[in-house]
Short mmCIF file of C-alpha atoms in Angstrom, two decimals:
data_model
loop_
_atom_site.label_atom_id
_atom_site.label_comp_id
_atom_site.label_asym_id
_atom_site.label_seq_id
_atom_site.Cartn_x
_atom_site.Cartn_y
_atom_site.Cartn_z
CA UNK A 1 129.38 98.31 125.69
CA UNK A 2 129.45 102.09 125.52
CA UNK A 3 125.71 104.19 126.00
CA UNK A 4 126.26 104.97 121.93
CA UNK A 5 127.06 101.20 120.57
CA UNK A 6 124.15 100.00 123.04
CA UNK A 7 121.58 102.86 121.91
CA UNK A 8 122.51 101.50 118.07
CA UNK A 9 121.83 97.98 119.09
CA UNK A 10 118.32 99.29 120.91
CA UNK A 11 117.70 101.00 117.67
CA UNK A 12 118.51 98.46 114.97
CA UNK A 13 116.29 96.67 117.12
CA UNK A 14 113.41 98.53 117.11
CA UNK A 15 113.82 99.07 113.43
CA UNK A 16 113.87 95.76 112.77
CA UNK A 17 110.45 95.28 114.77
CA UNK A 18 108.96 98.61 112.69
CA UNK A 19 109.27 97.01 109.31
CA UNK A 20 105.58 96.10 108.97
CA UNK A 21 105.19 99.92 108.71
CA UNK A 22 107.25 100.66 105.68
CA UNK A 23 108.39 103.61 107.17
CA UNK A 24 111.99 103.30 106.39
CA UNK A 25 113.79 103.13 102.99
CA UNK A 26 117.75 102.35 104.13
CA UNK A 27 119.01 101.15 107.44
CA UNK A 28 121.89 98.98 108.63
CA UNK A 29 123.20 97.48 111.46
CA UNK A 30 126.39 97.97 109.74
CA UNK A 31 126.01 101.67 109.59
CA UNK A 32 124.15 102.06 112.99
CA UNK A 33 126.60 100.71 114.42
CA UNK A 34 129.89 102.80 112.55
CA UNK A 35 127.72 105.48 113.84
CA UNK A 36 127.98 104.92 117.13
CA UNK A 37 131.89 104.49 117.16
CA UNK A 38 131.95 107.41 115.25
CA UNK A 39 129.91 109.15 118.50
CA UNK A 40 132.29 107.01 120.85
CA UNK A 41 135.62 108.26 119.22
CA UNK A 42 134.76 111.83 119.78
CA UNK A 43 136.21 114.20 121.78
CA UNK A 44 133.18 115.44 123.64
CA UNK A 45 129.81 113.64 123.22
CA UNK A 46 128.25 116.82 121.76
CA UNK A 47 124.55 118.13 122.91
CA UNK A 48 122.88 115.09 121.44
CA UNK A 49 125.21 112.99 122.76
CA UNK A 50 124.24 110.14 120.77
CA UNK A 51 120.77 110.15 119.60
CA UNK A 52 119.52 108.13 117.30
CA UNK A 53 117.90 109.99 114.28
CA UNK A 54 115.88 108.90 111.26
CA UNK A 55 116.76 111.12 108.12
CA UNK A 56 113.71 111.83 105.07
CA UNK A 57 115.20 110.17 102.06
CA UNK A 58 114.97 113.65 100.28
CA UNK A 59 118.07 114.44 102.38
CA UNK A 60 121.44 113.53 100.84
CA UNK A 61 123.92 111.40 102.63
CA UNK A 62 127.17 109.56 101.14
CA UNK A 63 126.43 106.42 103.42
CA UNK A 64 123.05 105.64 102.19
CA UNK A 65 120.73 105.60 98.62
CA UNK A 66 118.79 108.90 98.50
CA UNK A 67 115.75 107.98 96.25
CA UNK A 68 112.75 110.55 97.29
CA UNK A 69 110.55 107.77 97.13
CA UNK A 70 111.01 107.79 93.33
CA UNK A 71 111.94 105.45 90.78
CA UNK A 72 113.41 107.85 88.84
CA UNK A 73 116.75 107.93 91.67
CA UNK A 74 116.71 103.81 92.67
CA UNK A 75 119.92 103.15 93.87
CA UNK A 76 121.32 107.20 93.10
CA UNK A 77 124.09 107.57 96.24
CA UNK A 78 125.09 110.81 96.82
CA UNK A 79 128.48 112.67 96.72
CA UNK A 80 128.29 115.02 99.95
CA UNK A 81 126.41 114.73 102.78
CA UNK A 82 123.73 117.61 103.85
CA UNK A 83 124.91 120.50 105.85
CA UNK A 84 121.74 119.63 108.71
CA UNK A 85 122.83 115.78 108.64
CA UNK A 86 126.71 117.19 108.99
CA UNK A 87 125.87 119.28 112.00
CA UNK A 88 123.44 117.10 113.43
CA UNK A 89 126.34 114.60 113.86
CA UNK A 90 129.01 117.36 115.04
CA UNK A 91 126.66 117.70 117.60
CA UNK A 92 126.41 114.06 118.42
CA UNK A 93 123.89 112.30 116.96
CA UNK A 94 123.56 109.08 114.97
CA UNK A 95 121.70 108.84 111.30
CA UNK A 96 119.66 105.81 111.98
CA UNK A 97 117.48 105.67 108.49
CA UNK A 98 117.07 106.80 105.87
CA UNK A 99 112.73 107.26 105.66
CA UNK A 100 109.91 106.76 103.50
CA UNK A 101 108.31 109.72 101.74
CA UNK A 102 105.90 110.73 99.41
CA UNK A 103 108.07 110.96 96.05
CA UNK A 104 109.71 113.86 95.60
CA UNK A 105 107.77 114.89 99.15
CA UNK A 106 104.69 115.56 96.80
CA UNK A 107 101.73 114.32 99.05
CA UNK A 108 99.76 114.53 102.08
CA UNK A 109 99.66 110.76 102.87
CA UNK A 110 102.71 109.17 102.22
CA UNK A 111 101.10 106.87 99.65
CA UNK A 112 102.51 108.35 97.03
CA UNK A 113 106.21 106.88 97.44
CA UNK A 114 107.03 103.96 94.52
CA UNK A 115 108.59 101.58 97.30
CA UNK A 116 105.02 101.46 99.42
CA UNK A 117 102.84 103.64 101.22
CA UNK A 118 103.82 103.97 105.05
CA UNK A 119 101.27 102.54 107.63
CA UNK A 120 99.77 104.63 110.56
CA UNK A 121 101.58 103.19 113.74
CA UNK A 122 98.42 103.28 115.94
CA UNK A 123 96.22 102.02 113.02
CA UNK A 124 97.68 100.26 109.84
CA UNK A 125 94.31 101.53 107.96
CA UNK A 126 94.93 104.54 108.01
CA UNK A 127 97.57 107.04 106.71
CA UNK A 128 100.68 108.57 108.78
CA UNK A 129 100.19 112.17 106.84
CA UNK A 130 102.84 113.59 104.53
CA UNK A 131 104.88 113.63 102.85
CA UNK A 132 107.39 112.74 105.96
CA UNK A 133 105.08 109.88 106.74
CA UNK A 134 107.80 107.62 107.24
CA UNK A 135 110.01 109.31 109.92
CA UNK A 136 106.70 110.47 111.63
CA UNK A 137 105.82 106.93 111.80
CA UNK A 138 109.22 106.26 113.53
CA UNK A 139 108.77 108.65 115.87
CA UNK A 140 105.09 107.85 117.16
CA UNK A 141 106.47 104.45 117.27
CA UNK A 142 109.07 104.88 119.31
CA UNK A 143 112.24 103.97 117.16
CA UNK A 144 113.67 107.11 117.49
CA UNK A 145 113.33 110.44 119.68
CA UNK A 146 113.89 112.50 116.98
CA UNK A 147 113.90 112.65 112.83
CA UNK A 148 113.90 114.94 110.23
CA UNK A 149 111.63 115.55 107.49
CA UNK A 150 110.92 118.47 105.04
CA UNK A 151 108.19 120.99 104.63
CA UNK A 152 106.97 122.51 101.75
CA UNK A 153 103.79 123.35 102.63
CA UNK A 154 102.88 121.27 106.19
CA UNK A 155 104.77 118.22 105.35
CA UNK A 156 106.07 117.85 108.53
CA UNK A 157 103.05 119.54 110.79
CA UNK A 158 100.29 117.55 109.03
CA UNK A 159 101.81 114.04 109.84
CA UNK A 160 103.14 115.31 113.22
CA UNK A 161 99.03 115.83 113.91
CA UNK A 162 98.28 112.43 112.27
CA UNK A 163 100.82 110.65 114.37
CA UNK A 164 100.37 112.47 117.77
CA UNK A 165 104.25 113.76 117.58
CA UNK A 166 105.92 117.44 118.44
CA UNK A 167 106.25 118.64 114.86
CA UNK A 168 108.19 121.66 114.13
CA UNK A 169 108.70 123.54 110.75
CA UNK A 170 111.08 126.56 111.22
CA UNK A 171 111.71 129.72 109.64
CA UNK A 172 112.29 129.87 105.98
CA UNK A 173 116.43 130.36 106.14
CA UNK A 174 116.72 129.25 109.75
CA UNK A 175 118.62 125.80 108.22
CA UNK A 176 120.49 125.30 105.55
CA UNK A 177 118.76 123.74 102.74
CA UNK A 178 121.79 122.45 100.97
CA UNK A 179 121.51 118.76 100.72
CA UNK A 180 117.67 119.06 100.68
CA UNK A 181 116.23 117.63 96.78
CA UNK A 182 114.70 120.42 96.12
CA UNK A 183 110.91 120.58 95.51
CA UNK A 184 109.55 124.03 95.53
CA UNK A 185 113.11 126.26 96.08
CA UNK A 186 111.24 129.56 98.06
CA UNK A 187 109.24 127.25 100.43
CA UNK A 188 111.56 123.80 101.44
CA UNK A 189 112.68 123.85 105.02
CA UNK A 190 114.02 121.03 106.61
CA UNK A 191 112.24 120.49 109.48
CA UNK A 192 112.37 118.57 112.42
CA UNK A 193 109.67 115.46 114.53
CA UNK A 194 110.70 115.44 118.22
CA UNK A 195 109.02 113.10 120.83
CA UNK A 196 109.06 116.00 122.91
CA UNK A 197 109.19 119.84 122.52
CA UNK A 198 112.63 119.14 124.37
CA UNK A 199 113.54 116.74 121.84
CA UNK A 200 112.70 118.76 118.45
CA UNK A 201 114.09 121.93 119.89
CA UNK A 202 117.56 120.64 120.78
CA UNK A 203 117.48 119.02 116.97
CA UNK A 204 116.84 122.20 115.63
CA UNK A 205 119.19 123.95 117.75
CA UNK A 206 121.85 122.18 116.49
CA UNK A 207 121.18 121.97 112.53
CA UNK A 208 120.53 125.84 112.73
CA UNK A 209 122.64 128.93 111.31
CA UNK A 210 123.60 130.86 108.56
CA UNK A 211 125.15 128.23 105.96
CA UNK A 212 127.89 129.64 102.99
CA UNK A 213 127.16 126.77 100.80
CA UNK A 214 123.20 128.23 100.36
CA UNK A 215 122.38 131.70 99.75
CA UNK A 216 118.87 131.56 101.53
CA UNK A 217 120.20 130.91 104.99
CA UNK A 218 120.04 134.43 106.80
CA UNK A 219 123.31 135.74 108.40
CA UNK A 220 122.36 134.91 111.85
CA UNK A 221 123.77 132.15 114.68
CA UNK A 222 122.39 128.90 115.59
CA UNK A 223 119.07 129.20 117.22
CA UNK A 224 119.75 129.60 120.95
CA UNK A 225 117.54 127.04 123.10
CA UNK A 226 115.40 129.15 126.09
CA UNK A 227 114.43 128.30 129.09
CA UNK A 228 110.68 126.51 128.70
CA UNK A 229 108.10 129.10 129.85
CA UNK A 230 106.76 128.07 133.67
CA UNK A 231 103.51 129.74 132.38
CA UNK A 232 102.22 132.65 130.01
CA UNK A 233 101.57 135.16 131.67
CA UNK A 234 101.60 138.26 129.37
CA UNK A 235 101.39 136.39 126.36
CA UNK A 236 98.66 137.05 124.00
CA UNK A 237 97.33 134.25 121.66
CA UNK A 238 95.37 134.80 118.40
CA UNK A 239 92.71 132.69 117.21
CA UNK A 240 92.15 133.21 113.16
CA UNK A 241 88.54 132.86 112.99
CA UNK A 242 88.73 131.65 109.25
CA UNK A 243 91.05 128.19 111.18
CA UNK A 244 87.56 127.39 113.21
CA UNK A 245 84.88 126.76 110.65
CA UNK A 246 81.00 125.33 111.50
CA UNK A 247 81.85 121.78 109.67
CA UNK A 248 85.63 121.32 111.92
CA UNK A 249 86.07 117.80 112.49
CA UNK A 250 84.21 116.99 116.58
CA UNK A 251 86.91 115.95 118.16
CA UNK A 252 89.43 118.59 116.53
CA UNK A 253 87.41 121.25 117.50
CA UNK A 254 87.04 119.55 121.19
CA UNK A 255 90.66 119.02 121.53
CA UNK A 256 91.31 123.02 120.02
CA UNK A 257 88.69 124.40 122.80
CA UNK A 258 90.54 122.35 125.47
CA UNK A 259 94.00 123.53 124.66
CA UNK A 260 92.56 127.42 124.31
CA UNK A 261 91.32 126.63 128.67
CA UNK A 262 94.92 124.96 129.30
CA UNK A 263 95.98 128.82 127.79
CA UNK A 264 94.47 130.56 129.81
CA UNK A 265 95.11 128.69 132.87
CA UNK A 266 98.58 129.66 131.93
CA UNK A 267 98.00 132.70 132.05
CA UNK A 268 97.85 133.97 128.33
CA UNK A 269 95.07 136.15 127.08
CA UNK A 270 93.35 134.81 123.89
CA UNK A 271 92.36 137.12 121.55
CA UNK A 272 90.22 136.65 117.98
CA UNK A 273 91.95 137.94 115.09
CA UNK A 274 91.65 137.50 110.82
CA UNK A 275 93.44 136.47 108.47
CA UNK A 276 91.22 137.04 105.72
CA UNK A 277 93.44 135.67 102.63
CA UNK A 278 93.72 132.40 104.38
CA UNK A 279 90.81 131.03 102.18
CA UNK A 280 92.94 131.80 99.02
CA UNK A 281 96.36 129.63 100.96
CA UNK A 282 95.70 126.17 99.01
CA UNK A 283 95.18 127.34 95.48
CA UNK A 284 98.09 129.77 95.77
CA UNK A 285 100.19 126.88 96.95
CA UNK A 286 98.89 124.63 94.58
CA UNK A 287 100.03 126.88 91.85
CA UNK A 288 103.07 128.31 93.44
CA UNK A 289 104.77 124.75 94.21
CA UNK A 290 103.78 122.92 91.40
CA UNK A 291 105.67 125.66 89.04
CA UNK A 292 108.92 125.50 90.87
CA UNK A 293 108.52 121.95 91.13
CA UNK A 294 108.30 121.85 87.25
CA UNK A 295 111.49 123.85 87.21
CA UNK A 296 113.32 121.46 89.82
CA UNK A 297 112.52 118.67 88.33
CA UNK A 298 113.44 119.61 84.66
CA UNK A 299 116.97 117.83 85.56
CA UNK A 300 115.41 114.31 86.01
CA UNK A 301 115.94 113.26 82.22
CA UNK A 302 118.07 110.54 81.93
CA UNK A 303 121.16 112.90 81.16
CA UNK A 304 122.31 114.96 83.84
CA UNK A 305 119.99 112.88 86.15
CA UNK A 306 117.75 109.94 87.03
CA UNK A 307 117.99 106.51 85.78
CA UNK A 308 118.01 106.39 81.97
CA UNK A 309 115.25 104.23 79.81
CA UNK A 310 116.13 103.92 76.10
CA UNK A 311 112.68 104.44 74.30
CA UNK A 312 110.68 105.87 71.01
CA UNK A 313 113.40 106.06 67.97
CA UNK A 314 116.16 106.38 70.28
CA UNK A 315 116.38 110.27 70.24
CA UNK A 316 117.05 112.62 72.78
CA UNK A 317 112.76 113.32 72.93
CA UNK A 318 112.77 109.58 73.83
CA UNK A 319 114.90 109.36 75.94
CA UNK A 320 113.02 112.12 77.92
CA UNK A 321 109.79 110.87 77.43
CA UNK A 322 110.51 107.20 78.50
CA UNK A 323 112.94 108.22 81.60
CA UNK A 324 110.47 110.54 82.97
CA UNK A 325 107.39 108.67 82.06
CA UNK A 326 108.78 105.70 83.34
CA UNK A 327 110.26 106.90 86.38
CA UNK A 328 108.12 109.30 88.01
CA UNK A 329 104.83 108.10 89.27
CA UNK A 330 101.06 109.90 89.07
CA UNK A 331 100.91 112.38 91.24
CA UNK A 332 104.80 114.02 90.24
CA UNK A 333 103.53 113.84 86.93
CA UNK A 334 100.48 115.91 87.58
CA UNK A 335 102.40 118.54 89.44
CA UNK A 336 104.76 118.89 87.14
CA UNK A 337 102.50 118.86 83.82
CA UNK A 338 100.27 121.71 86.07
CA UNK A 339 103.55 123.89 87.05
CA UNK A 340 104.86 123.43 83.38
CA UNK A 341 101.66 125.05 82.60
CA UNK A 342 101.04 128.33 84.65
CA UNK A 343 104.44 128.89 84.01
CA UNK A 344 103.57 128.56 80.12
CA UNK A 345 103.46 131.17 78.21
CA UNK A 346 99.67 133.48 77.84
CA UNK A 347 99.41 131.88 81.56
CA UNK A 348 102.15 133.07 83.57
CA UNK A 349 100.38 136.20 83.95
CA UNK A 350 96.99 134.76 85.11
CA UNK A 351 98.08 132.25 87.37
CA UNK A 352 101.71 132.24 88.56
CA UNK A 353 102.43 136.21 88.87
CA UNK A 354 98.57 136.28 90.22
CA UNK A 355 99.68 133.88 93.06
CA UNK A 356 102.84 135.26 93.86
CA UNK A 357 101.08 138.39 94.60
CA UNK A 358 98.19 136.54 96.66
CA UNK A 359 100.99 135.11 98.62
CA UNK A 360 102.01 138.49 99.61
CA UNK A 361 98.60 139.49 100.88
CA UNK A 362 98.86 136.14 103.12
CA UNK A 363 102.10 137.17 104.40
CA UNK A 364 100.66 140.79 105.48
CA UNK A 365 97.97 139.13 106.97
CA UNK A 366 100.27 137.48 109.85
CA UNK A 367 102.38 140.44 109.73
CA UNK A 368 99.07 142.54 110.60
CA UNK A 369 98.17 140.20 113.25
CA UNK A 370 101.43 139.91 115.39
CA UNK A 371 101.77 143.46 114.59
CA UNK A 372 98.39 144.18 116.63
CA UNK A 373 100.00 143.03 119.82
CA UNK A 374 99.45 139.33 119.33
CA UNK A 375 102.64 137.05 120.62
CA UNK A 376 101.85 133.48 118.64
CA UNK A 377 98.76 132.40 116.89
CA UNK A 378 96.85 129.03 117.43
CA UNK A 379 95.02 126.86 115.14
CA UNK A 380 93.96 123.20 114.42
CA UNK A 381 97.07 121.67 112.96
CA UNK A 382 94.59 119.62 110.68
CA UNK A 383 90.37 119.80 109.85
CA UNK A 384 90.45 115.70 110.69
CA UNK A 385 92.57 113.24 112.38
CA UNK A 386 94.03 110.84 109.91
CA UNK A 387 91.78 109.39 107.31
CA UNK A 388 92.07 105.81 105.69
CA UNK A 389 94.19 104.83 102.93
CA UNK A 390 92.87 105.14 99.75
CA UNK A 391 90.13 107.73 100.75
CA UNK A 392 91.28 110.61 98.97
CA UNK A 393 94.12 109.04 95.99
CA UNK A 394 91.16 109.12 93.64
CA UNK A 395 90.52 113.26 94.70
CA UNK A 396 93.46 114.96 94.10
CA UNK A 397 91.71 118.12 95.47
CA UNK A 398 90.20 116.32 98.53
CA UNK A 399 93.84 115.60 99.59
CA UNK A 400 95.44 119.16 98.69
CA UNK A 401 92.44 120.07 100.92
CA UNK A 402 93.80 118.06 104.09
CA UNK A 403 96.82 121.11 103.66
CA UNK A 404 94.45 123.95 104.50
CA UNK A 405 95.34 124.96 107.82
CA UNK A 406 99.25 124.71 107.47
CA UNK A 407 100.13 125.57 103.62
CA UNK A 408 99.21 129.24 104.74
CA UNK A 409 102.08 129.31 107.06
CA UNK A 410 104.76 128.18 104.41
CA UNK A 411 103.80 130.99 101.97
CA UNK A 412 104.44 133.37 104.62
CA UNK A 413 107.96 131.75 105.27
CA UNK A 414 106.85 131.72 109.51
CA UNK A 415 108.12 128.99 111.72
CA UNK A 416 105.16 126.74 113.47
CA UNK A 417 104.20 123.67 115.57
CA UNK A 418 101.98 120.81 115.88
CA UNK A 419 101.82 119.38 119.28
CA UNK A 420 99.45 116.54 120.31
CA UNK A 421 96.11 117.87 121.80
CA UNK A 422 93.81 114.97 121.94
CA UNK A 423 92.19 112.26 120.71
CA UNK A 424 89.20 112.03 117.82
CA UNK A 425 87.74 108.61 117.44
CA UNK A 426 90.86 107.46 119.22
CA UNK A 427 93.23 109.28 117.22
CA UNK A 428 95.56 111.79 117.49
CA UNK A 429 94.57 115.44 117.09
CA UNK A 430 97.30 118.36 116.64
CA UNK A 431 96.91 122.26 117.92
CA UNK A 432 99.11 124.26 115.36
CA UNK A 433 101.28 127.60 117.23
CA UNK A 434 102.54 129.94 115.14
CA UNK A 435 105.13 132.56 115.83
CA UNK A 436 106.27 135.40 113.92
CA UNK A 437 109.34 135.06 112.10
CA UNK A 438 112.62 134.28 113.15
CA UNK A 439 111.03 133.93 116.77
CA UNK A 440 111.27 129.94 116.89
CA UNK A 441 112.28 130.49 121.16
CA UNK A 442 109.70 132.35 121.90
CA UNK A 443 107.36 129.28 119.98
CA UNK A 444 109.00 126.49 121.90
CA UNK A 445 108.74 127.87 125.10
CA UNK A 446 105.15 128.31 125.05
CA UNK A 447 104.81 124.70 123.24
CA UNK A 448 106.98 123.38 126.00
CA UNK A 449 104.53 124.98 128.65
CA UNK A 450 101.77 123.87 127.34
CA UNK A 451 103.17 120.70 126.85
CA UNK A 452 103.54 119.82 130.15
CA UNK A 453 99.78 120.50 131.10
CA UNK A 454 98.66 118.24 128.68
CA UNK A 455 100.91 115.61 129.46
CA UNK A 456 99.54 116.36 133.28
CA UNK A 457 96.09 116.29 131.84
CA UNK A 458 96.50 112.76 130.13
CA UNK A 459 98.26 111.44 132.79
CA UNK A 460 95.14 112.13 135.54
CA UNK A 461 92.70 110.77 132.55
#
């Protein structure tokens, strides 16, 4: 048996042994297993030479359903295939599920999806994070190495904390977003988990580059992989003073203080700096998303998409009404019925142009601070490590809230990491890098540094 069909077998196995956690949507043998002849019948095994990859079910494939998690696409099977899924398997790796999400990735605890809320893999109480909960899961697990999810505004970073995985969201145009069901259009990146920094950075690598078939991608080559940094000497970290409050979760702020002494043993000089606008970074997105959401979703009527329901007197108003009532569940509702709204007319002016300018200040706040000789920035990841399911469904706010330290970074359009720091009442905390944009090498070199102290660290624990 060749190293592909065996690592296909490994993972169908493993897959079949994660099912209590929900975490995937669509996998088969079958397909696992086409995948790896596919890999086999190759002419060179390609830099991923065969690893096994879970996919968010907000990415489009031709092989498998892509339902976001909602009702409203059950069973909807895609024409094309995603230009990161397409490269990803130039490059030689296998699509080995299709994961569970938040629907429409709206969420921050991947309870929101209408086949199931995922299940933490170190504690089935508790949430994974979202809205990639489910290939998260997968990863902390250890189905597969490496999956991808999609960030909007931490969606990847969050749960990568949660789960105590290498999360990575890049910049905004590094990957193509065609293929990606889009949420908010001027803040989706498809983003990548990684058991490692090794892992996530060779995914990345390979899905990068400019893309003709979307407009946003900039005109630049694939991301080039660097050497990992031996140390940091002459690197110069920021801490944001407004990411390190009085009330930060114990253990976070244990874990944060830890990895700031692993910096400097590196080498790198640690500097305070502000971002002052960071306070305003959850409304903004919360008003920001939820209006381009609106517009995204508009499509989802039974017509041009989404599974039809036949209600009222038959007209075309029922139809919407019962497709859209019917298929989309609570929380797309809300973000769409509060996007339709600041969009509305008498309102656009108050709240959406408002926000899109507040945005901008948050963007020349990290343009300030990298500008004032500062190489990457570091922050929590997250104020808590993951919190119990049901805690916060009831609070819409109290869950936007779990967003605050990573939504800032999406509005800015920067590229960002979570990488497992510690432990909090035996869960998994997550130290957030930033980098300024474009500058993704430079970010996973320093993550891979670090990376290895900690795992030294643990290790001697």
């Amino acid at each position: 048996m060749s190293g592909a069909a065996a690592a296909a077998r490994e993972t169908g196995a493993r897959l079949a042994r994660a099912e209590p956690l929900n975490a995937t949507l669509h996998w088969s043998q079958e397909l696992l297993d086409a995948e790896a002849a596919r890999v086999d019948g190759a002419a060179a095994p390609g830099p991923l030479g065969g690893m096994p990859i879970a996919v968010k079910d907000n990415i489009v494939t031709v092989e498998q359903p892509t339902t976001c998690g909602s009702r409203i696409l059950e069973g909807y099977v895609s024409p094309y295939t995603a230009t990161a899924v397409e490269r990803l398997r130039a490059a030689g790796a296998m699509v080995a599920a299709k994961t569970n999400l938040d629907e429409f990735a709206m969420g921050s605890s991947t309870e929101h999806s209408a086949f199931g809320r995922v299940k933490h893999p170190l504690d089935p109480v508790r949430v994974p994070g979202g809205s990639s909960g489910g290939s998260a899961a997968l990863v902390a697990a250890g189905v597969v190495p490496a999956a991808l999810g999609s960030e909007t505004g931490g969606s990847v970073r969050q749960p990568a904390s949660f789960c105590g995985v290498v999360g990575v969201k890049p910049s905004y145009g590094r990957v193509s977003r065609y293929g990606l069901v889009a949420f908010g259009s001027s803040l989706d990146c498809i983003s990548v988990f990684g058991r490692t920094v090794d892992d996530a950075a060779r995914v990345l690598s390979a899905m990068s580059g400019s893309d003709p078939l979307d407009a946003t991608t900039l005109d630049r080559p694939p991301m080039e992989l660097s050497d990992t940094l031996g140390d940091l000497q002459g690197i110069t970290v920021g801490l944001p003073k407004e990411y390190y409050p009085a009330d930060l979760d114990p253990g976070v702020a244990a874990a944060l203080r830890r990895t700031q002494n692993l910096l400097r043993d590196l080498g790198a000089e640690l500097r305070e700096v502000a971002l002052p606008n960071s306070a305003y970074a959850v409304p903004t997105y919360y008003i920001v998303a939820p209006a381009e959401a609106a517009a995204n979703l508009a499509r989802y009527d039974g017509v041009r998409y989404g599974r039809r329901r036949v209600g009222g007197d038959g007209d075309i108003r029922g139809l919407y009404q019962a497709t859209r009532g019917e298929g989309f569940g609570a929380e797309v509702r809300r973000r769409i019925l509060v996007g339709t709204y600041v969009l509305s007319s008498g309102y656009y002016e108050a709240y959406y142009r408002k926000a899109q300018q507040v945005r901008a200040l948050i963007a020349d706040d990290f343009r300030r601070a990298f500008a004032s000789g500062v190489d990457l920035l570091l922050t929590p990841t997250t104020p808590t490590p993951a919190f119990r399911a049901g805690e916060k469904t009831e609070d819409p706010v109290a869950m936007y809230l779990a967003d605050i330290f990573v939504s800032a970074v999406s509005l800015a359009g920067l590229p960002a990491l979570s990488l497992p720091a510690g432990r909090s009442e035996g869960l998994p905390v997550g130290a957030q890098l930033i980098a300024p944009f474009f500058e993704e090498p430079r970010l996973l070199a320093a993550a891979g540094a670090l990376e290895r102290v900690l795992s030294a660290e643990a290790e001697v624990r």
